Amino acid sequence: MPKPPSTDAVPAIPDVLLVVGEPRTSEPLSALLELAGYRTVVVDCATHAGPLLTERRFDLVILDVTLPDTAALRHSRRLLAPDRPAVLLLTGTGEFLGSLPGGGAGPGRGGGHGAGVRSAASGRVAEVLARARQLVGSQGPAGWDGALRYGDLVLDDATRRARRGERTIELTPAEYRLLRCLLVNADRVLSKEQIGRHVWTDPPTDSAIERLVSRLRRKVNGEQPALIHTRRGFGYWLGGTVQP
């Protein structure tokens, strides 16, 4: 049976701190980030975020600027440090306002929300995920070679290529996103709704998801032992032959 991804190496999962007061924004955003391969911590006020930033290192902070206590946090010592995390600025409804790349000039230098802010407008959670990938997606932790593995299946995030043993697997962009989603959540059943949120910007039909999974299954499984499975009535999962 293929072995699950090793837990001995430094995790290939960036840490994200969500400081968002509205659960209708924070809950779907947290779920989508975790499906995309991030580890999230959620707090509903900046007061609770301050101690967390002191205690541990985050790769990204997503900050709801409409919270009443954000001013002190945005000027805190941790967010002004040279190695500070990148920061995404949102409204309480999830509208993207701008970003501060980690390690750059601090807030208040250069006007607006700070140097390096890129303005945009979108109420979609998917847009926030795209911005997060721009800021931290290529900054894998030390000791990580940029690849996700399950047994003899390897997906290289740097080249967007997959292989199974010595066999190269050609993937479309949607197949790549689906395979990455399944690998990050190996041995976990994902519903069609969860897969749809990660792979598509707009909600797909059930038949579109089924067709995509079917194509990817044929490519990954080939003539080798099956790695992508269906659990009827629940969804799909990547792993060995024993159901999770």
Short mmCIF file of C-alpha atoms in Angstrom, two decimals:
data_model
loop_
_atom_site.label_atom_id
_atom_site.label_comp_id
_atom_site.label_asym_id
_atom_site.label_seq_id
_atom_site.Cartn_x
_atom_site.Cartn_y
_atom_site.Cartn_z
CA MET A 1 0.00 0.00 0.00
CA PRO A 2 1.38 3.48 -0.82
CA LYS A 3 2.70 5.35 2.16
CA PRO A 4 1.06 8.67 3.09
CA PRO A 5 3.08 11.87 2.84
CA SER A 6 5.87 11.92 5.40
CA THR A 7 5.28 13.92 8.56
CA ASP A 8 8.97 13.85 9.53
CA ALA A 9 10.06 16.66 7.21
CA VAL A 10 9.25 20.30 7.81
CA PRO A 11 5.58 20.69 6.78
CA ALA A 12 4.99 22.14 3.33
CA ILE A 13 2.05 24.13 4.68
CA PRO A 14 2.24 27.92 5.08
CA ASP A 15 0.63 29.27 8.26
CA VAL A 16 -2.10 31.89 7.84
CA LEU A 17 -3.65 34.04 10.59
CA LEU A 18 -7.19 35.17 9.76
CA VAL A 19 -8.26 38.25 11.72
CA VAL A 20 -11.84 38.55 10.47
CA GLY A 21 -14.85 39.50 12.56
CA GLU A 22 -17.63 38.20 10.32
CA PRO A 23 -18.04 34.37 10.38
CA ARG A 24 -19.76 34.47 6.98
CA THR A 25 -16.43 35.67 5.60
CA SER A 26 -13.93 33.87 7.83
CA GLU A 27 -15.47 30.38 7.69
CA PRO A 28 -15.56 29.88 3.89
CA LEU A 29 -12.20 31.62 3.54
CA SER A 30 -10.58 29.37 6.15
CA ALA A 31 -12.09 26.26 4.54
CA LEU A 32 -10.85 27.23 1.07
CA LEU A 33 -7.36 28.09 2.32
CA GLU A 34 -7.06 24.72 4.08
CA LEU A 35 -8.21 22.88 0.97
CA ALA A 36 -5.57 24.80 -0.98
CA GLY A 37 -2.83 23.60 1.35
CA TYR A 38 -2.60 26.30 4.02
CA ARG A 39 -2.89 25.91 7.78
CA THR A 40 -5.19 28.55 9.30
CA VAL A 41 -5.78 30.09 12.70
CA VAL A 42 -8.92 32.24 12.98
CA VAL A 43 -9.58 35.03 15.49
CA ASP A 44 -12.40 37.57 15.42
CA CYS A 45 -10.52 40.60 16.75
CA ALA A 46 -7.09 42.18 16.49
CA THR A 47 -6.66 42.07 20.27
CA HIS A 48 -6.51 38.27 20.13
CA ALA A 49 -4.18 38.34 17.11
CA GLY A 50 -1.42 40.30 18.83
CA PRO A 51 -0.30 37.56 21.26
CA LEU A 52 -0.44 34.93 18.49
CA LEU A 53 1.90 36.97 16.31
CA THR A 54 4.32 37.18 19.20
CA GLU A 55 4.16 33.45 20.00
CA ARG A 56 4.58 31.98 16.52
CA ARG A 57 5.68 32.75 12.99
CA PHE A 58 2.95 33.22 10.39
CA ASP A 59 3.57 33.42 6.65
CA LEU A 60 0.48 35.52 5.99
CA VAL A 61 -1.99 37.64 7.95
CA ILE A 62 -5.43 38.33 6.46
CA LEU A 63 -6.79 41.37 8.28
CA ASP A 64 -10.31 42.76 8.34
CA VAL A 65 -9.66 46.52 8.43
CA THR A 66 -13.23 47.27 9.56
CA LEU A 67 -12.56 45.80 13.00
CA PRO A 68 -12.39 48.55 15.64
CA ASP A 69 -9.02 47.47 17.07
CA THR A 70 -6.93 47.04 13.91
CA ALA A 71 -4.95 50.28 14.07
CA ALA A 72 -2.71 49.12 16.90
CA LEU A 73 -2.17 45.72 15.27
CA ARG A 74 -1.16 47.20 11.92
CA HIS A 75 1.51 49.24 13.70
CA SER A 76 2.60 46.47 16.07
CA ARG A 77 6.25 45.54 16.42
CA ARG A 78 5.68 42.15 14.79
CA LEU A 79 4.11 43.61 11.63
CA LEU A 80 6.87 46.22 11.38
CA ALA A 81 9.70 43.67 11.77
CA PRO A 82 11.95 43.04 8.74
CA ASP A 83 10.79 39.42 8.58
CA ARG A 84 7.13 40.25 9.12
CA PRO A 85 4.45 38.13 7.46
CA ALA A 86 2.76 39.32 4.30
CA VAL A 87 -0.56 41.05 4.99
CA LEU A 88 -3.80 41.05 2.99
CA LEU A 89 -6.28 43.79 3.85
CA LEU A 90 -10.01 43.02 3.59
CA THR A 91 -13.32 44.55 4.44
CA GLY A 92 -15.63 42.60 6.74
CA THR A 93 -17.51 41.26 3.70
CA GLY A 94 -14.36 39.87 2.10
CA GLU A 95 -13.68 42.69 -0.37
CA PHE A 96 -9.96 42.85 -1.13
CA LEU A 97 -8.36 46.25 -0.43
CA GLY A 98 -4.65 45.69 -0.81
CA SER A 99 -1.58 43.80 0.37
CA LEU A 100 1.69 44.34 2.16
CA PRO A 101 4.39 41.89 1.02
CA GLY A 102 6.30 40.43 3.94
CA GLY A 103 9.66 41.96 4.77
CA GLY A 104 8.96 45.25 2.98
CA ALA A 105 8.49 48.78 4.28
CA GLY A 106 6.07 49.01 7.18
CA PRO A 107 2.57 50.49 7.29
CA GLY A 108 2.39 54.23 7.07
CA ARG A 109 5.49 54.58 4.85
CA GLY A 110 4.60 55.73 1.39
CA GLY A 111 0.92 56.56 1.99
CA GLY A 112 -2.31 54.61 1.83
CA HIS A 113 -2.13 51.26 3.61
CA GLY A 114 1.67 51.21 3.27
CA ALA A 115 4.36 50.69 0.64
CA GLY A 116 3.70 47.93 -1.83
CA VAL A 117 -0.10 48.03 -1.55
CA ARG A 118 -1.82 46.78 -4.70
CA SER A 119 -5.41 47.94 -4.91
CA ALA A 120 -8.15 45.72 -6.26
CA ALA A 121 -11.84 45.12 -5.73
CA SER A 122 -13.49 41.75 -5.45
CA GLY A 123 -16.00 40.22 -3.07
CA ARG A 124 -14.97 36.69 -4.01
CA VAL A 125 -13.12 34.49 -1.58
CA ALA A 126 -11.33 32.97 -4.59
CA GLU A 127 -9.70 36.34 -5.28
CA VAL A 128 -8.28 36.40 -1.76
CA LEU A 129 -6.86 32.91 -2.31
CA ALA A 130 -5.24 34.04 -5.55
CA ARG A 131 -3.62 36.99 -3.74
CA ALA A 132 -2.42 34.68 -0.97
CA ARG A 133 -0.76 32.43 -3.54
CA GLN A 134 0.98 35.46 -5.09
CA LEU A 135 2.44 36.46 -1.73
CA VAL A 136 3.37 33.14 -0.10
CA GLY A 137 2.61 30.37 -2.58
CA SER A 138 6.20 30.15 -3.81
CA GLN A 139 7.80 30.52 -0.40
CA GLY A 140 7.94 26.92 0.72
CA PRO A 141 9.36 26.35 4.22
CA ALA A 142 12.97 25.36 4.69
CA GLY A 143 13.50 21.68 3.97
CA TRP A 144 10.61 21.48 1.50
CA ASP A 145 11.53 20.71 -2.10
CA GLY A 146 8.30 22.08 -3.57
CA ALA A 147 6.67 18.69 -4.21
CA LEU A 148 3.67 16.88 -2.75
CA ARG A 149 3.92 13.07 -2.60
CA TYR A 150 1.79 10.04 -1.93
CA GLY A 151 3.58 6.76 -2.52
CA ASP A 152 4.96 6.89 -6.07
CA LEU A 153 2.78 9.88 -7.04
CA VAL A 154 4.57 13.24 -7.07
CA LEU A 155 3.18 16.69 -7.86
CA ASP A 156 5.81 19.41 -8.29
CA ASP A 157 4.38 22.84 -7.41
CA ALA A 158 7.34 24.65 -8.96
CA THR A 159 6.91 23.14 -12.44
CA ARG A 160 3.19 22.26 -12.20
CA ARG A 161 4.05 18.74 -13.37
CA ALA A 162 3.08 15.33 -12.01
CA ARG A 163 4.53 11.87 -12.32
CA ARG A 164 3.74 8.42 -11.06
CA GLY A 165 6.87 6.37 -10.72
CA GLU A 166 8.71 6.92 -14.02
CA ARG A 167 5.51 7.89 -15.86
CA THR A 168 4.87 11.59 -16.55
CA ILE A 169 1.26 12.73 -16.13
CA GLU A 170 0.18 15.61 -18.37
CA LEU A 171 -2.36 17.81 -16.57
CA THR A 172 -4.67 20.64 -17.55
CA PRO A 173 -4.81 23.60 -15.10
CA ALA A 174 -8.09 22.30 -13.62
CA GLU A 175 -6.67 18.77 -13.27
CA TYR A 176 -3.60 20.21 -11.56
CA ARG A 177 -5.74 22.12 -9.03
CA LEU A 178 -7.86 19.05 -8.37
CA LEU A 179 -4.86 16.76 -7.89
CA ARG A 180 -3.22 19.24 -5.54
CA CYS A 181 -6.43 19.52 -3.54
CA LEU A 182 -6.63 15.72 -3.23
CA LEU A 183 -2.94 15.37 -2.30
CA VAL A 184 -3.07 18.05 0.39
CA ASN A 185 -6.09 16.23 1.83
CA ALA A 186 -4.79 12.68 1.26
CA ASP A 187 -6.83 9.95 2.99
CA ARG A 188 -9.68 12.42 3.54
CA VAL A 189 -13.00 12.27 1.69
CA LEU A 190 -13.84 15.57 -0.02
CA SER A 191 -17.37 16.44 -1.05
CA LYS A 192 -18.23 17.82 -4.48
CA GLU A 193 -18.92 21.17 -2.83
CA GLN A 194 -15.45 21.27 -1.27
CA ILE A 195 -13.78 20.33 -4.55
CA GLY A 196 -15.87 22.83 -6.48
CA ARG A 197 -14.84 25.72 -4.21
CA HIS A 198 -11.16 24.96 -4.74
CA VAL A 199 -11.00 24.12 -8.44
CA TRP A 200 -13.50 26.58 -9.95
CA THR A 201 -14.08 30.31 -9.48
CA ASP A 202 -17.82 29.95 -10.09
CA PRO A 203 -19.87 27.05 -8.65
CA PRO A 204 -19.66 24.10 -11.09
CA THR A 205 -22.36 21.55 -11.85
CA ASP A 206 -22.11 18.07 -10.34
CA SER A 207 -21.57 16.64 -13.82
CA ALA A 208 -18.61 18.99 -14.43
CA ILE A 209 -16.97 17.78 -11.22
CA GLU A 210 -17.66 14.15 -12.10
CA ARG A 211 -16.12 14.56 -15.56
CA LEU A 212 -13.01 16.24 -14.17
CA VAL A 213 -12.51 13.58 -11.49
CA SER A 214 -13.01 10.85 -14.09
CA ARG A 215 -10.35 12.33 -16.40
CA LEU A 216 -7.87 12.79 -13.57
CA ARG A 217 -8.55 9.30 -12.22
CA ARG A 218 -7.74 7.74 -15.60
CA LYS A 219 -4.50 9.70 -15.85
CA VAL A 220 -3.30 9.04 -12.29
CA ASN A 221 -4.43 5.44 -11.92
CA GLY A 222 -3.55 4.24 -15.41
CA GLU A 223 -2.59 0.57 -15.22
CA GLN A 224 -1.20 0.99 -11.70
CA PRO A 225 -2.96 0.42 -8.35
CA ALA A 226 -5.80 2.92 -7.94
CA LEU A 227 -5.10 6.06 -5.89
CA ILE A 228 -8.21 8.13 -6.63
CA HIS A 229 -11.47 6.66 -5.38
CA THR A 230 -15.17 7.44 -5.07
CA ARG A 231 -17.12 7.05 -1.85
CA ARG A 232 -20.70 7.00 -3.04
CA GLY A 233 -22.91 9.62 -1.48
CA PHE A 234 -19.94 11.40 0.12
CA GLY A 235 -17.33 12.40 -2.45
CA TYR A 236 -13.80 11.51 -3.58
CA TRP A 237 -10.50 10.76 -1.91
CA LEU A 238 -6.88 10.03 -2.74
CA GLY A 239 -5.15 7.24 -0.87
CA GLY A 240 -4.66 3.50 -0.53
CA THR A 241 -7.32 0.85 -0.84
CA VAL A 242 -8.65 1.19 2.73
CA GLN A 243 -11.39 3.81 2.98
CA PRO A 244 -10.73 6.67 5.42
#
